[in-house]
mmCIF file with all atom_site columns, C-alpha atoms in Angstrom:
data_model
loop_
_atom_site.group_PDB
_atom_site.id
_atom_site.type_symbol
_atom_site.label_atom_id
_atom_site.label_alt_id
_atom_site.label_comp_id
_atom_site.label_asym_id
_atom_site.label_entity_id
_atom_site.label_seq_id
_atom_site.pdbx_PDB_ins_code
_atom_site.Cartn_x
_atom_site.Cartn_y
_atom_site.Cartn_z
_atom_site.occupancy
_atom_site.B_iso_or_equiv
_atom_site.pdbx_formal_charge
_atom_site.auth_seq_id
_atom_site.auth_comp_id
_atom_site.auth_asym_id
_atom_site.auth_atom_id
_atom_site.pdbx_PDB_model_num
ATOM 1   C CA . MET A 1 1   ? -9.118  -18.666 -14.896 1.00 0.00 ? 936  MET A CA 1
ATOM 2   C CA . PRO A 1 2   ? -5.988  -16.595 -13.357 1.00 0.00 ? 937  PRO A CA 1
ATOM 3   C CA . ARG A 1 3   ? -2.869  -18.520 -12.655 1.00 0.00 ? 938  ARG A CA 1
ATOM 4   C CA . SER A 1 4   ? -1.055  -18.246 -9.290  1.00 0.00 ? 939  SER A CA 1
ATOM 5   C CA . PRO A 1 5   ? 2.044   -16.066 -9.386  1.00 0.00 ? 940  PRO A CA 1
ATOM 6   C CA . ASN A 1 6   ? 4.317   -18.773 -10.198 1.00 0.00 ? 941  ASN A CA 1
ATOM 7   C CA . GLY A 1 7   ? 1.904   -19.728 -12.935 1.00 0.00 ? 942  GLY A CA 1
ATOM 8   C CA . SER A 1 8   ? 1.428   -23.472 -12.200 1.00 0.00 ? 943  SER A CA 1
ATOM 9   C CA . THR A 1 9   ? -1.901  -23.861 -10.656 1.00 0.00 ? 944  THR A CA 1
ATOM 10  C CA . PRO A 1 10  ? -5.372  -21.668 -11.005 1.00 0.00 ? 945  PRO A CA 1
ATOM 11  C CA . LEU A 1 11  ? -5.813  -19.253 -8.038  1.00 0.00 ? 946  LEU A CA 1
ATOM 12  C CA . SER A 1 12  ? -8.570  -20.733 -5.820  1.00 0.00 ? 947  SER A CA 1
ATOM 13  C CA . GLU A 1 13  ? -11.583 -18.564 -4.968  1.00 0.00 ? 948  GLU A CA 1
ATOM 14  C CA . ALA A 1 14  ? -10.505 -17.646 -1.783  1.00 0.00 ? 949  ALA A CA 1
ATOM 15  C CA . GLN A 1 15  ? -7.322  -16.592 -3.080  1.00 0.00 ? 950  GLN A CA 1
ATOM 16  C CA . LEU A 1 16  ? -8.983  -14.458 -5.618  1.00 0.00 ? 951  LEU A CA 1
ATOM 17  C CA . GLU A 1 17  ? -11.280 -12.802 -2.846  1.00 0.00 ? 952  GLU A CA 1
ATOM 18  C CA . ALA A 1 18  ? -8.118  -12.189 -0.898  1.00 0.00 ? 953  ALA A CA 1
ATOM 19  C CA . LEU A 1 19  ? -6.273  -10.518 -3.789  1.00 0.00 ? 954  LEU A CA 1
ATOM 20  C CA . ALA A 1 20  ? -9.337  -8.344  -4.966  1.00 0.00 ? 955  ALA A CA 1
ATOM 21  C CA . ARG A 1 21  ? -9.404  -7.372  -1.301  1.00 0.00 ? 956  ARG A CA 1
ATOM 22  C CA . ARG A 1 22  ? -5.872  -6.054  -1.453  1.00 0.00 ? 957  ARG A CA 1
ATOM 23  C CA . PHE A 1 23  ? -6.184  -4.303  -4.645  1.00 0.00 ? 958  PHE A CA 1
ATOM 24  C CA . ARG A 1 24  ? -9.283  -2.635  -3.156  1.00 0.00 ? 959  ARG A CA 1
ATOM 25  C CA . ALA A 1 25  ? -7.271  -1.436  -0.101  1.00 0.00 ? 960  ALA A CA 1
ATOM 26  C CA . LEU A 1 26  ? -4.577  0.071   -2.499  1.00 0.00 ? 961  LEU A CA 1
ATOM 27  C CA . GLY A 1 27  ? -7.175  1.610   -4.637  1.00 0.00 ? 962  GLY A CA 1
ATOM 28  C CA . VAL A 1 28  ? -7.602  4.742   -2.197  1.00 0.00 ? 963  VAL A CA 1
ATOM 29  C CA . ALA A 1 29  ? -5.012  7.700   -2.293  1.00 0.00 ? 964  ALA A CA 1
ATOM 30  C CA . SER A 1 30  ? -4.965  8.035   1.456   1.00 0.00 ? 965  SER A CA 1
ATOM 31  C CA . ARG A 1 31  ? -4.025  4.328   2.061   1.00 0.00 ? 966  ARG A CA 1
ATOM 32  C CA . LEU A 1 32  ? -1.255  4.783   -0.501  1.00 0.00 ? 967  LEU A CA 1
ATOM 33  C CA . ARG A 1 33  ? -0.194  7.732   1.349   1.00 0.00 ? 968  ARG A CA 1
ATOM 34  C CA . VAL A 1 34  ? -0.044  5.649   4.585   1.00 0.00 ? 969  VAL A CA 1
ATOM 35  C CA . LEU A 1 35  ? 2.000   2.966   2.876   1.00 0.00 ? 970  LEU A CA 1
ATOM 36  C CA . ASP A 1 36  ? 4.490   5.531   1.175   1.00 0.00 ? 971  ASP A CA 1
ATOM 37  C CA . ALA A 1 37  ? 5.175   6.890   4.518   1.00 0.00 ? 972  ALA A CA 1
ATOM 38  C CA . LEU A 1 38  ? 5.857   3.381   5.877   1.00 0.00 ? 973  LEU A CA 1
ATOM 39  C CA . MET A 1 39  ? 8.186   2.566   3.244   1.00 0.00 ? 974  MET A CA 1
ATOM 40  C CA . VAL A 1 40  ? 11.132  4.149   5.326   1.00 0.00 ? 975  VAL A CA 1
ATOM 41  C CA . GLY A 1 41  ? 10.151  1.590   8.402   1.00 0.00 ? 976  GLY A CA 1
ATOM 42  C CA . PRO A 1 42  ? 7.668   1.442   10.985  1.00 0.00 ? 977  PRO A CA 1
ATOM 43  C CA . LEU A 1 43  ? 6.095   4.614   12.461  1.00 0.00 ? 978  LEU A CA 1
ATOM 44  C CA . THR A 1 44  ? 4.013   5.230   15.610  1.00 0.00 ? 979  THR A CA 1
ATOM 45  C CA . MET A 1 45  ? 0.557   6.380   14.736  1.00 0.00 ? 980  MET A CA 1
ATOM 46  C CA . GLY A 1 46  ? 1.400   9.950   15.641  1.00 0.00 ? 981  GLY A CA 1
ATOM 47  C CA . GLU A 1 47  ? 4.423   9.694   13.507  1.00 0.00 ? 982  GLU A CA 1
ATOM 48  C CA . LEU A 1 48  ? 2.237   8.790   10.559  1.00 0.00 ? 983  LEU A CA 1
ATOM 49  C CA . GLU A 1 49  ? -0.377  11.343  11.338  1.00 0.00 ? 984  GLU A CA 1
ATOM 50  C CA . HIS A 1 50  ? 2.120   13.905  10.876  1.00 0.00 ? 985  HIS A CA 1
ATOM 51  C CA . ALA A 1 51  ? 3.778   12.388  8.106   1.00 0.00 ? 986  ALA A CA 1
ATOM 52  C CA . THR A 1 52  ? 0.690   11.666  6.071   1.00 0.00 ? 987  THR A CA 1
ATOM 53  C CA . GLY A 1 53  ? -1.259  15.109  7.130   1.00 0.00 ? 988  GLY A CA 1
ATOM 54  C CA . LEU A 1 54  ? -4.579  12.977  7.695   1.00 0.00 ? 989  LEU A CA 1
ATOM 55  C CA . SER A 1 55  ? -6.497  13.585  10.812  1.00 0.00 ? 990  SER A CA 1
ATOM 56  C CA . GLN A 1 56  ? -6.123  11.077  13.931  1.00 0.00 ? 991  GLN A CA 1
ATOM 57  C CA . SER A 1 57  ? -9.680  9.546   12.675  1.00 0.00 ? 992  SER A CA 1
ATOM 58  C CA . ASN A 1 58  ? -9.154  9.105   9.141   1.00 0.00 ? 993  ASN A CA 1
ATOM 59  C CA . LEU A 1 59  ? -5.480  7.713   9.843   1.00 0.00 ? 994  LEU A CA 1
ATOM 60  C CA . SER A 1 60  ? -7.153  5.182   12.344  1.00 0.00 ? 995  SER A CA 1
ATOM 61  C CA . ARG A 1 61  ? -9.804  4.248   9.422   1.00 0.00 ? 996  ARG A CA 1
ATOM 62  C CA . GLN A 1 62  ? -7.131  4.008   6.694   1.00 0.00 ? 997  GLN A CA 1
ATOM 63  C CA . VAL A 1 63  ? -4.797  1.869   8.772   1.00 0.00 ? 998  VAL A CA 1
ATOM 64  C CA . THR A 1 64  ? -7.605  -0.442  9.905   1.00 0.00 ? 999  THR A CA 1
ATOM 65  C CA . GLU A 1 65  ? -8.721  -1.023  6.240   1.00 0.00 ? 1000 GLU A CA 1
ATOM 66  C CA . LEU A 1 66  ? -4.961  -1.704  5.229   1.00 0.00 ? 1001 LEU A CA 1
ATOM 67  C CA . GLU A 1 67  ? -4.682  -4.390  8.286   1.00 0.00 ? 1002 GLU A CA 1
ATOM 68  C CA . GLN A 1 68  ? -7.817  -6.061  7.343   1.00 0.00 ? 1003 GLN A CA 1
ATOM 69  C CA . ALA A 1 69  ? -6.360  -6.824  3.947   1.00 0.00 ? 1004 ALA A CA 1
ATOM 70  C CA . GLY A 1 70  ? -2.996  -7.880  5.195   1.00 0.00 ? 1005 GLY A CA 1
ATOM 71  C CA . CYS A 1 71  ? -0.930  -4.794  3.944   1.00 0.00 ? 1006 CYS A CA 1
ATOM 72  C CA . VAL A 1 72  ? -0.201  -3.596  7.524   1.00 0.00 ? 1007 VAL A CA 1
ATOM 73  C CA . ALA A 1 73  ? 0.389   -4.525  11.041  1.00 0.00 ? 1008 ALA A CA 1
ATOM 74  C CA . ARG A 1 74  ? -0.106  -2.915  14.319  1.00 0.00 ? 1009 ARG A CA 1
ATOM 75  C CA . ALA A 1 75  ? 2.118   -3.618  17.512  1.00 0.00 ? 1010 ALA A CA 1
ATOM 76  C CA . ARG A 1 76  ? 1.586   -1.670  21.100  1.00 0.00 ? 1011 ARG A CA 1
ATOM 77  C CA . LEU A 1 77  ? 5.013   -0.176  22.439  1.00 0.00 ? 1012 LEU A CA 1
ATOM 78  C CA . GLY A 1 78  ? 3.942   1.005   25.666  1.00 0.00 ? 1013 GLY A CA 1
ATOM 79  C CA . ARG A 1 79  ? 1.481   3.716   25.413  1.00 0.00 ? 1014 ARG A CA 1
ATOM 80  C CA . GLU A 1 80  ? 2.337   4.154   21.420  1.00 0.00 ? 1015 GLU A CA 1
ATOM 81  C CA . VAL A 1 81  ? 1.105   1.994   18.532  1.00 0.00 ? 1016 VAL A CA 1
ATOM 82  C CA . GLU A 1 82  ? 3.512   1.135   16.060  1.00 0.00 ? 1017 GLU A CA 1
ATOM 83  C CA . VAL A 1 83  ? 2.404   0.375   12.384  1.00 0.00 ? 1018 VAL A CA 1
ATOM 84  C CA . ARG A 1 84  ? 4.565   -1.563  9.859   1.00 0.00 ? 1019 ARG A CA 1
ATOM 85  C CA . ILE A 1 85  ? 4.245   -3.076  6.275   1.00 0.00 ? 1020 ILE A CA 1
ATOM 86  C CA . ALA A 1 86  ? 3.238   -6.762  6.868   1.00 0.00 ? 1021 ALA A CA 1
ATOM 87  C CA . ASP A 1 87  ? 3.857   -7.848  3.518   1.00 0.00 ? 1022 ASP A CA 1
ATOM 88  C CA . PRO A 1 88  ? 7.093   -6.990  2.198   1.00 0.00 ? 1023 PRO A CA 1
ATOM 89  C CA . SER A 1 89  ? 6.086   -7.547  -1.553  1.00 0.00 ? 1024 SER A CA 1
ATOM 90  C CA . LEU A 1 90  ? 4.167   -4.293  -1.446  1.00 0.00 ? 1025 LEU A CA 1
ATOM 91  C CA . LYS A 1 91  ? 7.274   -2.550  -1.326  1.00 0.00 ? 1026 LYS A CA 1
ATOM 92  C CA . LYS A 1 92  ? 8.222   -4.379  -4.735  1.00 0.00 ? 1027 LYS A CA 1
ATOM 93  C CA . LEU A 1 93  ? 4.623   -3.741  -6.152  1.00 0.00 ? 1028 LEU A CA 1
ATOM 94  C CA . CYS A 1 94  ? 4.821   0.136   -5.211  1.00 0.00 ? 1029 CYS A CA 1
ATOM 95  C CA . GLU A 1 95  ? 8.389   0.337   -6.813  1.00 0.00 ? 1030 GLU A CA 1
ATOM 96  C CA . LEU A 1 96  ? 7.367   -1.597  -10.092 1.00 0.00 ? 1031 LEU A CA 1
ATOM 97  C CA . VAL A 1 97  ? 4.281   0.837   -10.516 1.00 0.00 ? 1032 VAL A CA 1
ATOM 98  C CA . CYS A 1 98  ? 5.931   3.978   -9.577  1.00 0.00 ? 1033 CYS A CA 1
ATOM 99  C CA . GLY A 1 99  ? 8.658   3.026   -11.803 1.00 0.00 ? 1034 GLY A CA 1
ATOM 100 C CA . SER A 1 100 ? 6.327   2.552   -14.410 1.00 0.00 ? 1035 SER A CA 1
ATOM 101 C CA . LEU A 1 101 ? 4.564   5.755   -13.708 1.00 0.00 ? 1036 LEU A CA 1
ATOM 102 C CA . GLU A 1 102 ? 7.804   7.652   -13.944 1.00 0.00 ? 1037 GLU A CA 1
ATOM 103 C CA . ARG A 1 103 ? 8.829   6.095   -17.326 1.00 0.00 ? 1038 ARG A CA 1
ATOM 104 C CA . GLN A 1 104 ? 5.471   7.016   -18.947 1.00 0.00 ? 1039 GLN A CA 1
ATOM 105 C CA . ALA A 1 105 ? 5.828   10.496  -17.561 1.00 0.00 ? 1040 ALA A CA 1
ATOM 106 C CA . SER A 1 106 ? 9.370   11.071  -18.657 1.00 0.00 ? 1041 SER A CA 1
ATOM 107 C CA . ALA A 1 107 ? 8.100   9.529   -22.428 1.00 0.00 ? 1042 ALA A CA 1
ATOM 108 C CA . ALA A 1 108 ? 4.932   12.234  -22.234 1.00 0.00 ? 1043 ALA A CA 1
ATOM 109 C CA . HIS A 1 109 ? 7.353   15.010  -21.211 1.00 0.00 ? 1044 HIS A CA 1
ATOM 110 C CA . ALA A 1 110 ? 9.919   14.069  -24.038 1.00 0.00 ? 1045 ALA A CA 1
ATOM 111 C CA . SER A 1 111 ? 7.250   13.938  -26.720 1.00 0.00 ? 1046 SER A CA 1
ATOM 112 C CA . LEU A 1 112 ? 5.908   17.417  -25.690 1.00 0.00 ? 1047 LEU A CA 1
ATOM 113 C CA . ARG A 1 113 ? 9.531   18.746  -25.993 1.00 0.00 ? 1048 ARG A CA 1
ATOM 114 C CA . ARG A 1 114 ? 9.774   17.328  -29.497 1.00 0.00 ? 1049 ARG A CA 1
ATOM 115 C CA . THR A 1 115 ? 6.485   18.900  -30.634 1.00 0.00 ? 1050 THR A CA 1
#
């Protein structure tokens, strides 16, 4: 059975389900585009629409999915709705994964140069 992040106790079924829900939410490119745009800080839905290139309806659907998975939170600011990353560990996760992908791409590029 998988262990908790600190390695001390097995994760409960509820924790495993929450973890699976989080990873499912992160498994869609348009949702990752939303999170990438939010890495600089909170944005209004209009700003997110511009930053991601997603249509208003698609953006709303993606933000709802991310919100249900606990990745983002919305707050009403007057007539605007602001979206922010709700779990700061997502920034670390994205940095870790993106760094790994960059290292793999660099290694592949270096390998091609040698051949």
